[in-house]
Amino acid sequence: MSYSKLFSKRAQALKSSVIREILKVTANPQVISFAGGLPSPEGFPVAQMKAAFDAVLSNDPKSVLQYSTTDGYAPLREWVANRVSVNGAVIAPDQVIMVSGSQQALDLIGKVLIDEGDKVLVETPTYLGALQAFSLFNPNFVSLASDDDGLDADKISAADAAGAKFLYALPNFQNPTGRMMTEARRASLVAKAREHDLLVVEDDPYGELWYEAAPPPSLLSRMPERVILMGSFSKVLAPGLRLGYIVAPVEIARKIEQAKQATDLHTSTVIQRAVYEVVKDGFLDEHIPRVRALYKKQAHAMIKALETHMPAGVTWNQPAGGMFLWVTLPEGMDAERLLEQAFARNIAYVPGAPFFANAVQSNTLRLAFVTVPEATIDAGIKVLAQVFAQQ
Ligand SMILES: Cc1ncc(COP(=O)(O)O)c(C=O)c1O
C-alpha cells in the first residue's frame, strides 16, 4: 500500500527538525555536543520531585489519577497568576491555562489564531520550534529586524504590521541567540503594538535564568490586554515533566481551552499536582539561584574558551542569562557545510539557518553550553576553532 498519498498536505510539508537529526549524531559519547538545547540535569530537583509524587499519590490517589479539567489544576493556575502579576499588572487565574509543555502552547496558539496565508511577525532569527509549530497552519512569516539588544520595534513598518495576526517575541535570553530585549526596546515594542493594534505572543522559558540581574519586566505586565504569555517548568524544574502555561486575555484563553480539549483533554493531573506540591511553599526561590549560578559559570567558561581559541573574524555575543550564545562567522562561510567537518572531529553545534523564517544568514550558529563540563567546553571549542580556522 502506498501510504504517502494518504498524508494530508499539512503532513506532506512536515520536515524532521535539523536539531533532531543532529541529536542522533550526538548520541555517540565521543562527540562533544554544543548542539542540544537540553537543560543541565544537575539542576533537576530529584529528591523534591520524588517526595512530591509520593505525597500526592499517598494523600489523594483517587483524584490525582483521575481525568481533570482542561484549563488545569486551580491552585496551580492561581500560583501562576500570582507569579506573573508583577510591575503593577494583576493577572486573574481564569486567564491561565496549564499546557503539556510550552511547545503545546505554540501549537494551540497556531490552531486558534492562524488561517492559511495569515501574516505572523517573527524575530530574526527566532525559535525553530515555533516556526515548526506555526508552519502547520501555513502562515506568511514576516521577519523583523533584531540585533544584540533584541527585536528592534522601531523598524516595524506600517506595511509589516498591517493585518498581522500576532507578533511572536522572545524577550529573555532568546533561543537561539541568548539575546535579551533591553528596557528601551520593550518600551518601543509596547508603543508599536498599541499604534498598530498588534497582539504579541511572549515566549519566556528562560527569563528566570539570569546571571547578574533580572531582565526588565515582561511585555505581559506592560500591556496584559494585548499579550499572550507562554511559560514553562522545563528550565526551572525539568523538561520531562512536560508542563507549561499560557496566560491570555480571557476571551482568547477560553478559545485556547476549547482547542486544548480537542487536542488532549487536559494536562496530566498527577504531574500538575506534584509540581504544585513542589512550588507552593517557595521552593523555586531557593532552587533557581542554584541553576543561575551553574549556568553563569558555564557561560563564562564558553566565552573564555571562545576568546582563547577562535580565529580573528569570528564573533559572538555575551548572553546575560539562559543556555545559548550566537556565533557569527566571516561573510561567505556556511555553518551548515562546516558541520560535516566538525562532526568528523567529534564536535556538534546547530547551524543558524533553520532559525530564520526568511533571508537566511548561513554564516551563523548556535552554541549551547549548559550540559558540557567546563574542561570539555575548552577542549571542544579549541577543536571547533581549528575547523573554522582551516577555512
Ligand atoms: C523559546 C522556546 N519556547 C518553547 C520551548 C518549548 O519548551 P517546553 O515545551 O519544554 O516548555 C522551548 C524549548 O527549548 C524554547 O526554547
Coordinates of C-alpha atoms and ligand atoms in Angstrom, one line a residue:
M1 CA 0.0 0.0 0.0
S2 CA 1.2 3.5 -0.8
Y3 CA 1.0 5.5 2.4
S4 CA 2.4 8.8 1.2
K5 CA -0.6 9.6 -0.9
L6 CA -2.7 9.3 2.2
F7 CA -0.9 12.1 4.1
S8 CA -2.6 15.5 4.3
K9 CA -1.0 18.4 2.6
R10 CA -0.1 19.6 6.1
A11 CA 1.7 16.3 6.9
Q12 CA 3.4 16.2 3.5
A13 CA 5.0 19.6 4.2
L14 CA 6.5 18.3 7.6
K15 CA 10.2 18.0 7.8
S16 CA 12.3 16.5 10.5
S17 CA 13.9 19.2 12.6
V18 CA 17.6 19.7 11.9
I19 CA 18.2 19.6 15.6
R20 CA 16.6 16.1 16.0
E21 CA 18.9 14.9 13.2
I22 CA 22.0 16.4 14.9
L23 CA 20.9 14.9 18.2
K24 CA 21.2 11.4 16.5
V25 CA 24.9 12.1 15.9
T26 CA 25.4 13.4 19.5
A27 CA 24.1 10.1 20.9
N28 CA 27.7 9.0 20.3
P29 CA 29.5 9.6 23.7
Q30 CA 32.7 10.6 21.8
V31 CA 31.0 13.7 20.5
I32 CA 31.3 16.9 22.4
S33 CA 27.9 18.5 21.7
F34 CA 27.1 22.2 21.9
A35 CA 24.0 21.3 19.8
G36 CA 21.2 20.2 22.1
G37 CA 19.1 22.7 23.9
L38 CA 18.8 20.4 27.0
P39 CA 18.9 21.9 30.5
S40 CA 21.6 20.6 32.8
P41 CA 20.4 17.5 34.7
E42 CA 22.4 18.9 37.6
G43 CA 19.6 21.3 38.1
F44 CA 16.8 18.7 38.3
P45 CA 15.4 18.6 41.9
V46 CA 15.1 14.9 42.0
A47 CA 14.5 14.5 45.8
Q48 CA 11.8 17.1 45.8
M49 CA 10.0 15.6 42.8
K50 CA 10.2 12.2 44.3
A51 CA 8.8 13.4 47.6
A52 CA 6.1 15.4 45.8
F53 CA 4.9 12.4 43.7
D54 CA 4.9 10.3 46.8
A55 CA 2.9 12.9 48.8
V56 CA 0.2 13.4 46.2
L57 CA -0.1 9.7 45.4
S58 CA -0.4 8.9 49.1
N59 CA -2.7 11.7 50.2
D60 CA -5.1 11.9 47.3
P61 CA -4.6 9.0 44.8
K62 CA -8.2 8.8 43.6
S63 CA -8.2 12.4 42.3
V64 CA -4.6 12.7 41.1
L65 CA -5.0 9.7 38.9
Q66 CA -8.4 10.8 37.5
Y67 CA -9.3 12.9 34.5
S68 CA -9.4 16.6 35.3
T69 CA -10.4 20.0 33.8
T70 CA -9.0 21.3 30.6
D71 CA -7.8 24.6 32.0
G72 CA -5.7 22.9 34.7
Y73 CA -5.4 22.4 38.5
A74 CA -6.9 25.5 40.1
P75 CA -4.3 26.1 42.8
L76 CA -1.5 25.9 40.3
R77 CA -3.3 28.3 37.9
E78 CA -3.6 30.7 40.9
W79 CA 0.1 30.2 41.7
V80 CA 1.0 31.1 38.1
A81 CA -1.4 34.1 38.1
N82 CA 0.4 35.5 41.2
R83 CA 3.8 34.8 39.8
V84 CA 3.2 36.7 36.6
S85 CA 1.3 39.6 38.4
V86 CA 4.4 41.9 38.5
N87 CA 5.1 45.5 37.7
G88 CA 1.6 46.6 38.8
A89 CA -0.2 44.1 36.5
V90 CA -3.0 42.0 38.0
I91 CA -3.5 38.7 36.3
A92 CA -6.5 36.6 37.2
P93 CA -6.4 32.7 37.5
D94 CA -9.1 32.4 34.8
Q95 CA -6.5 33.9 32.3
V96 CA -4.2 30.9 32.9
I97 CA -4.3 27.5 31.1
M98 CA -1.9 24.8 32.0
V99 CA -0.5 23.0 29.0
S100 CA 1.7 20.0 28.2
G101 CA 4.9 22.0 27.8
S102 CA 5.0 25.4 26.2
Q103 CA 5.6 23.7 22.9
Q104 CA 1.9 22.7 23.1
A105 CA 1.1 26.4 23.7
L106 CA 2.7 27.2 20.3
D107 CA 0.5 24.5 18.6
L108 CA -2.6 25.8 20.4
I109 CA -1.9 29.4 19.5
G110 CA -1.4 28.4 15.9
K111 CA -4.7 26.5 15.9
V112 CA -6.6 29.3 17.4
L113 CA -5.1 32.3 15.5
I114 CA -3.6 31.2 12.2
D115 CA -5.5 30.7 8.9
E116 CA -3.6 29.8 5.8
G117 CA -1.7 32.8 4.5
D118 CA -2.1 34.9 7.7
K119 CA 0.7 37.2 8.5
V120 CA 2.8 36.3 11.5
L121 CA 5.6 38.6 12.6
V122 CA 8.8 36.9 13.9
E123 CA 12.2 37.9 15.2
T124 CA 15.4 37.4 13.1
P125 CA 16.4 34.7 13.9
T126 CA 13.6 33.1 16.0
Y127 CA 12.9 29.8 17.8
L128 CA 12.9 27.0 15.4
G129 CA 10.2 25.0 17.3
A130 CA 7.8 28.0 16.9
L131 CA 8.5 28.1 13.1
Q132 CA 7.7 24.4 13.0
A133 CA 4.6 24.6 15.1
F134 CA 3.1 27.6 13.3
S135 CA 4.1 26.2 9.9
L136 CA 1.5 23.5 10.2
F137 CA -1.1 26.3 9.7
N138 CA 0.7 27.8 6.7
P139 CA 1.2 31.4 7.8
N140 CA 3.1 34.0 5.9
F141 CA 6.1 34.8 8.1
V142 CA 7.5 38.3 8.1
S143 CA 10.9 38.6 9.7
L144 CA 11.6 41.7 11.8
A145 CA 14.9 43.5 12.4
S146 CA 16.7 42.3 15.5
D147 CA 20.2 42.8 16.9
D148 CA 22.1 42.2 20.2
D149 CA 19.5 44.4 22.0
G150 CA 16.7 42.1 20.8
L151 CA 13.8 42.9 18.5
D152 CA 14.0 46.5 17.1
A153 CA 10.4 47.5 17.1
D154 CA 11.1 51.0 15.8
K155 CA 11.9 49.3 12.4
I156 CA 8.5 47.7 12.2
S157 CA 6.8 49.5 9.3
A158 CA 3.1 50.1 8.9
A159 CA 3.2 47.6 6.0
D160 CA 4.8 44.9 8.2
A161 CA 2.2 45.4 10.9
A162 CA -0.9 45.7 8.5
G163 CA -3.2 42.7 9.1
A164 CA -0.7 40.7 11.2
K165 CA -2.4 38.1 13.4
F166 CA 0.3 38.4 16.0
L167 CA 4.0 39.2 16.7
Y168 CA 6.0 36.3 18.3
A169 CA 8.6 37.7 20.6
L170 CA 11.3 36.1 22.9
P171 CA 12.4 39.0 25.1
N172 CA 14.6 37.0 27.6
F173 CA 17.8 35.1 26.6
Q174 CA 16.3 34.1 23.3
N175 CA 16.6 30.7 21.7
P176 CA 18.8 30.6 19.6
T177 CA 20.8 33.8 20.2
G178 CA 20.8 34.2 24.0
R179 CA 19.8 37.9 23.4
M180 CA 17.8 39.9 25.9
M181 CA 15.5 42.7 24.8
T182 CA 16.6 46.0 26.6
E183 CA 14.2 48.2 28.5
A184 CA 14.2 50.8 25.7
R185 CA 13.3 48.1 23.1
R186 CA 10.5 46.7 25.3
A187 CA 9.1 50.2 25.7
S188 CA 9.2 50.8 21.9
L189 CA 7.6 47.4 21.2
V190 CA 4.7 48.4 23.6
A191 CA 4.3 51.7 21.7
K192 CA 4.4 50.0 18.3
A193 CA 1.9 47.3 19.4
R194 CA -0.5 50.0 20.6
E195 CA 0.0 52.1 17.5
H196 CA -0.8 49.2 15.2
D197 CA -3.2 47.3 17.4
L198 CA -0.9 44.2 17.4
L199 CA -1.3 41.1 19.6
V200 CA 2.0 39.9 21.0
V201 CA 2.9 36.3 21.9
E202 CA 5.6 36.5 24.5
D203 CA 7.6 33.2 24.8
D204 CA 9.5 33.2 28.1
P205 CA 11.0 29.9 29.2
Y206 CA 14.4 31.4 30.1
G207 CA 13.5 34.7 32.0
E208 CA 14.4 33.3 35.4
L209 CA 17.8 32.1 34.3
W210 CA 19.6 35.5 34.5
Y211 CA 23.3 35.6 35.7
E212 CA 23.8 39.1 37.3
A213 CA 20.5 41.0 37.2
A214 CA 16.9 40.1 36.4
P215 CA 15.7 41.3 33.0
P216 CA 13.3 44.2 32.6
P217 CA 9.6 43.5 33.4
S218 CA 7.6 41.3 31.0
L219 CA 5.6 42.6 28.0
L220 CA 2.6 40.9 29.6
S221 CA 2.9 43.2 32.7
R222 CA 3.1 46.3 30.4
M223 CA 0.0 45.5 28.2
P224 CA -1.9 42.5 29.5
E225 CA -4.8 43.3 27.2
R226 CA -2.6 42.5 24.1
V227 CA -0.2 39.8 25.2
I228 CA -0.3 36.0 25.3
L229 CA 2.5 34.9 27.6
M230 CA 3.8 31.3 27.4
G231 CA 5.8 30.0 30.4
S232 CA 7.4 26.6 31.2
F233 CA 8.6 24.5 34.1
S234 CA 11.1 22.8 31.8
K235 CA 14.0 25.1 32.5
V236 CA 13.3 25.8 36.2
L237 CA 12.4 22.2 37.3
A238 CA 12.7 19.6 34.5
P239 CA 11.6 19.3 30.9
G240 CA 10.5 15.6 31.2
L241 CA 7.5 16.9 33.3
R242 CA 6.1 18.5 30.1
L243 CA 4.4 21.2 32.0
G244 CA 3.9 24.8 30.9
Y245 CA 1.2 27.5 30.9
I246 CA -0.5 30.1 28.8
V247 CA -1.6 33.5 30.2
A248 CA -4.0 35.3 27.8
P249 CA -6.9 37.8 27.8
V250 CA -10.0 35.8 29.0
E251 CA -11.7 35.5 25.6
I252 CA -8.5 34.1 24.0
A253 CA -8.0 31.8 27.0
R254 CA -11.4 30.3 26.6
K255 CA -10.8 29.7 22.9
I256 CA -7.5 28.0 23.6
E257 CA -9.2 25.9 26.3
Q258 CA -11.6 24.6 23.6
A259 CA -8.7 23.8 21.2
K260 CA -6.9 22.0 24.0
Q261 CA -9.9 20.0 24.9
A262 CA -9.9 18.6 21.3
T263 CA -6.2 18.1 21.4
D264 CA -5.6 16.2 24.6
L265 CA -8.5 16.8 27.1
H266 CA -6.2 18.2 29.7
T267 CA -2.6 18.3 31.0
S268 CA -1.5 15.4 33.2
T269 CA -3.3 15.6 36.5
V270 CA -0.7 13.9 38.6
I271 CA 2.2 16.0 37.2
Q272 CA 0.3 19.2 37.8
R273 CA -0.4 18.1 41.4
A274 CA 3.2 17.1 42.0
V275 CA 4.6 20.3 40.6
Y276 CA 2.2 22.3 42.7
E277 CA 3.4 20.4 45.8
V278 CA 7.0 21.3 44.9
V279 CA 6.4 25.0 44.2
K280 CA 3.7 26.0 46.6
D281 CA 5.9 26.9 49.5
G282 CA 8.5 28.9 47.7
F283 CA 11.0 26.1 46.7
L284 CA 11.8 27.8 43.4
D285 CA 13.2 30.8 45.3
E286 CA 16.0 28.7 46.7
H287 CA 16.3 26.3 43.7
I288 CA 16.5 28.8 40.8
P289 CA 19.5 30.7 42.2
R290 CA 21.5 27.4 42.1
V291 CA 20.6 26.9 38.4
R292 CA 21.5 30.5 37.7
A293 CA 24.9 30.1 39.3
L294 CA 25.6 26.9 37.4
Y295 CA 24.6 28.4 34.0
K296 CA 26.6 31.6 34.7
K297 CA 29.7 29.5 35.4
Q298 CA 29.2 27.5 32.2
A299 CA 28.6 30.7 30.1
H300 CA 31.8 32.2 31.4
A301 CA 33.7 29.0 30.5
M302 CA 32.3 29.1 27.0
I303 CA 33.2 32.8 26.5
K304 CA 36.7 32.3 27.9
A305 CA 37.2 29.3 25.5
L306 CA 36.0 31.4 22.5
E307 CA 38.3 34.3 23.4
T308 CA 41.2 31.9 23.8
H309 CA 40.8 29.8 20.7
M310 CA 38.7 31.5 18.0
P311 CA 40.4 32.9 14.9
A312 CA 40.0 36.6 14.1
G313 CA 36.8 37.4 12.2
V314 CA 34.6 35.0 14.3
T315 CA 32.4 37.0 16.7
W316 CA 29.8 36.1 19.4
N317 CA 27.5 37.8 21.9
Q318 CA 27.8 37.7 25.7
P319 CA 24.5 36.4 27.0
A320 CA 23.2 37.8 30.3
G321 CA 21.3 34.6 31.0
G322 CA 19.9 31.4 29.5
M323 CA 21.6 28.5 27.8
F324 CA 22.8 29.7 24.4
L325 CA 25.1 32.1 22.6
W326 CA 25.3 33.0 18.9
V327 CA 28.4 32.9 16.8
T328 CA 28.8 34.8 13.5
L329 CA 31.5 33.6 11.1
P330 CA 33.0 35.8 8.4
E331 CA 30.7 36.6 5.4
G332 CA 30.7 33.8 2.9
M333 CA 31.3 31.0 5.4
D334 CA 28.5 28.4 5.7
A335 CA 28.0 26.9 9.2
E336 CA 25.8 24.1 7.8
R337 CA 28.5 23.0 5.4
L338 CA 31.2 23.2 8.1
L339 CA 29.1 21.0 10.4
E340 CA 30.4 17.9 8.4
Q341 CA 33.9 18.8 9.3
A342 CA 33.0 19.5 12.9
F343 CA 31.3 16.1 13.1
A344 CA 34.4 14.4 11.7
R345 CA 36.3 15.9 14.6
N346 CA 33.5 14.8 17.1
I347 CA 32.1 18.3 17.7
A348 CA 28.4 19.2 17.2
Y349 CA 26.6 22.6 17.1
V350 CA 23.4 23.8 15.4
P351 CA 23.8 25.9 12.3
G352 CA 21.8 29.2 12.4
A353 CA 20.0 28.6 9.1
P354 CA 16.8 26.8 10.3
F355 CA 16.2 29.6 12.8
F356 CA 15.5 32.2 10.0
A357 CA 12.0 32.4 8.6
N358 CA 13.3 34.4 5.7
A359 CA 16.7 35.7 4.4
V360 CA 18.9 33.0 6.0
Q361 CA 22.2 34.2 7.4
S362 CA 24.2 31.0 6.8
N363 CA 27.4 32.2 8.5
T364 CA 25.7 31.9 12.0
L365 CA 25.5 29.1 14.5
R366 CA 24.1 28.4 18.0
L367 CA 26.2 27.1 20.8
A368 CA 24.6 25.6 23.9
F369 CA 26.8 25.5 26.9
V370 CA 25.0 24.2 30.0
T371 CA 25.3 20.4 29.6
V372 CA 29.1 20.2 28.7
P373 CA 31.6 20.1 31.7
E374 CA 33.8 23.2 31.8
A375 CA 37.0 21.4 30.9
T376 CA 35.3 19.8 27.9
I377 CA 34.0 23.2 26.8
D378 CA 37.5 24.4 26.4
A379 CA 38.7 21.2 24.6
G380 CA 35.6 21.3 22.3
I381 CA 35.9 25.0 21.4
K382 CA 39.6 24.5 20.7
V383 CA 38.8 21.9 18.0
L384 CA 35.9 23.9 16.6
A385 CA 38.3 26.9 16.3
Q386 CA 40.7 24.7 14.2
V387 CA 37.8 23.7 12.0
F388 CA 36.9 27.3 11.4
A389 CA 40.5 28.4 11.0
Q390 CA 41.1 25.9 8.2
Q391 CA 38.5 27.8 6.2
Ligands
LIG1 C1 11.8 29.5 23.2 C2 11.3 28.2 23.5 N1 9.9 28.1 23.6 C3 9.3 26.9 23.9 C4 10.1 25.8 24.1 C5 9.4 24.5 24.5 O1 9.6 24.2 25.8 P1 8.7 23.2 26.7 O2 7.7 22.6 25.7 O3 9.6 22.2 27.2 O4 8.0 24.0 27.7 C6 11.5 25.9 24.1 C7 12.3 24.7 24.3 O5 13.5 24.6 24.3 C8 12.1 27.1 23.7 O6 13.4 27.3 23.7

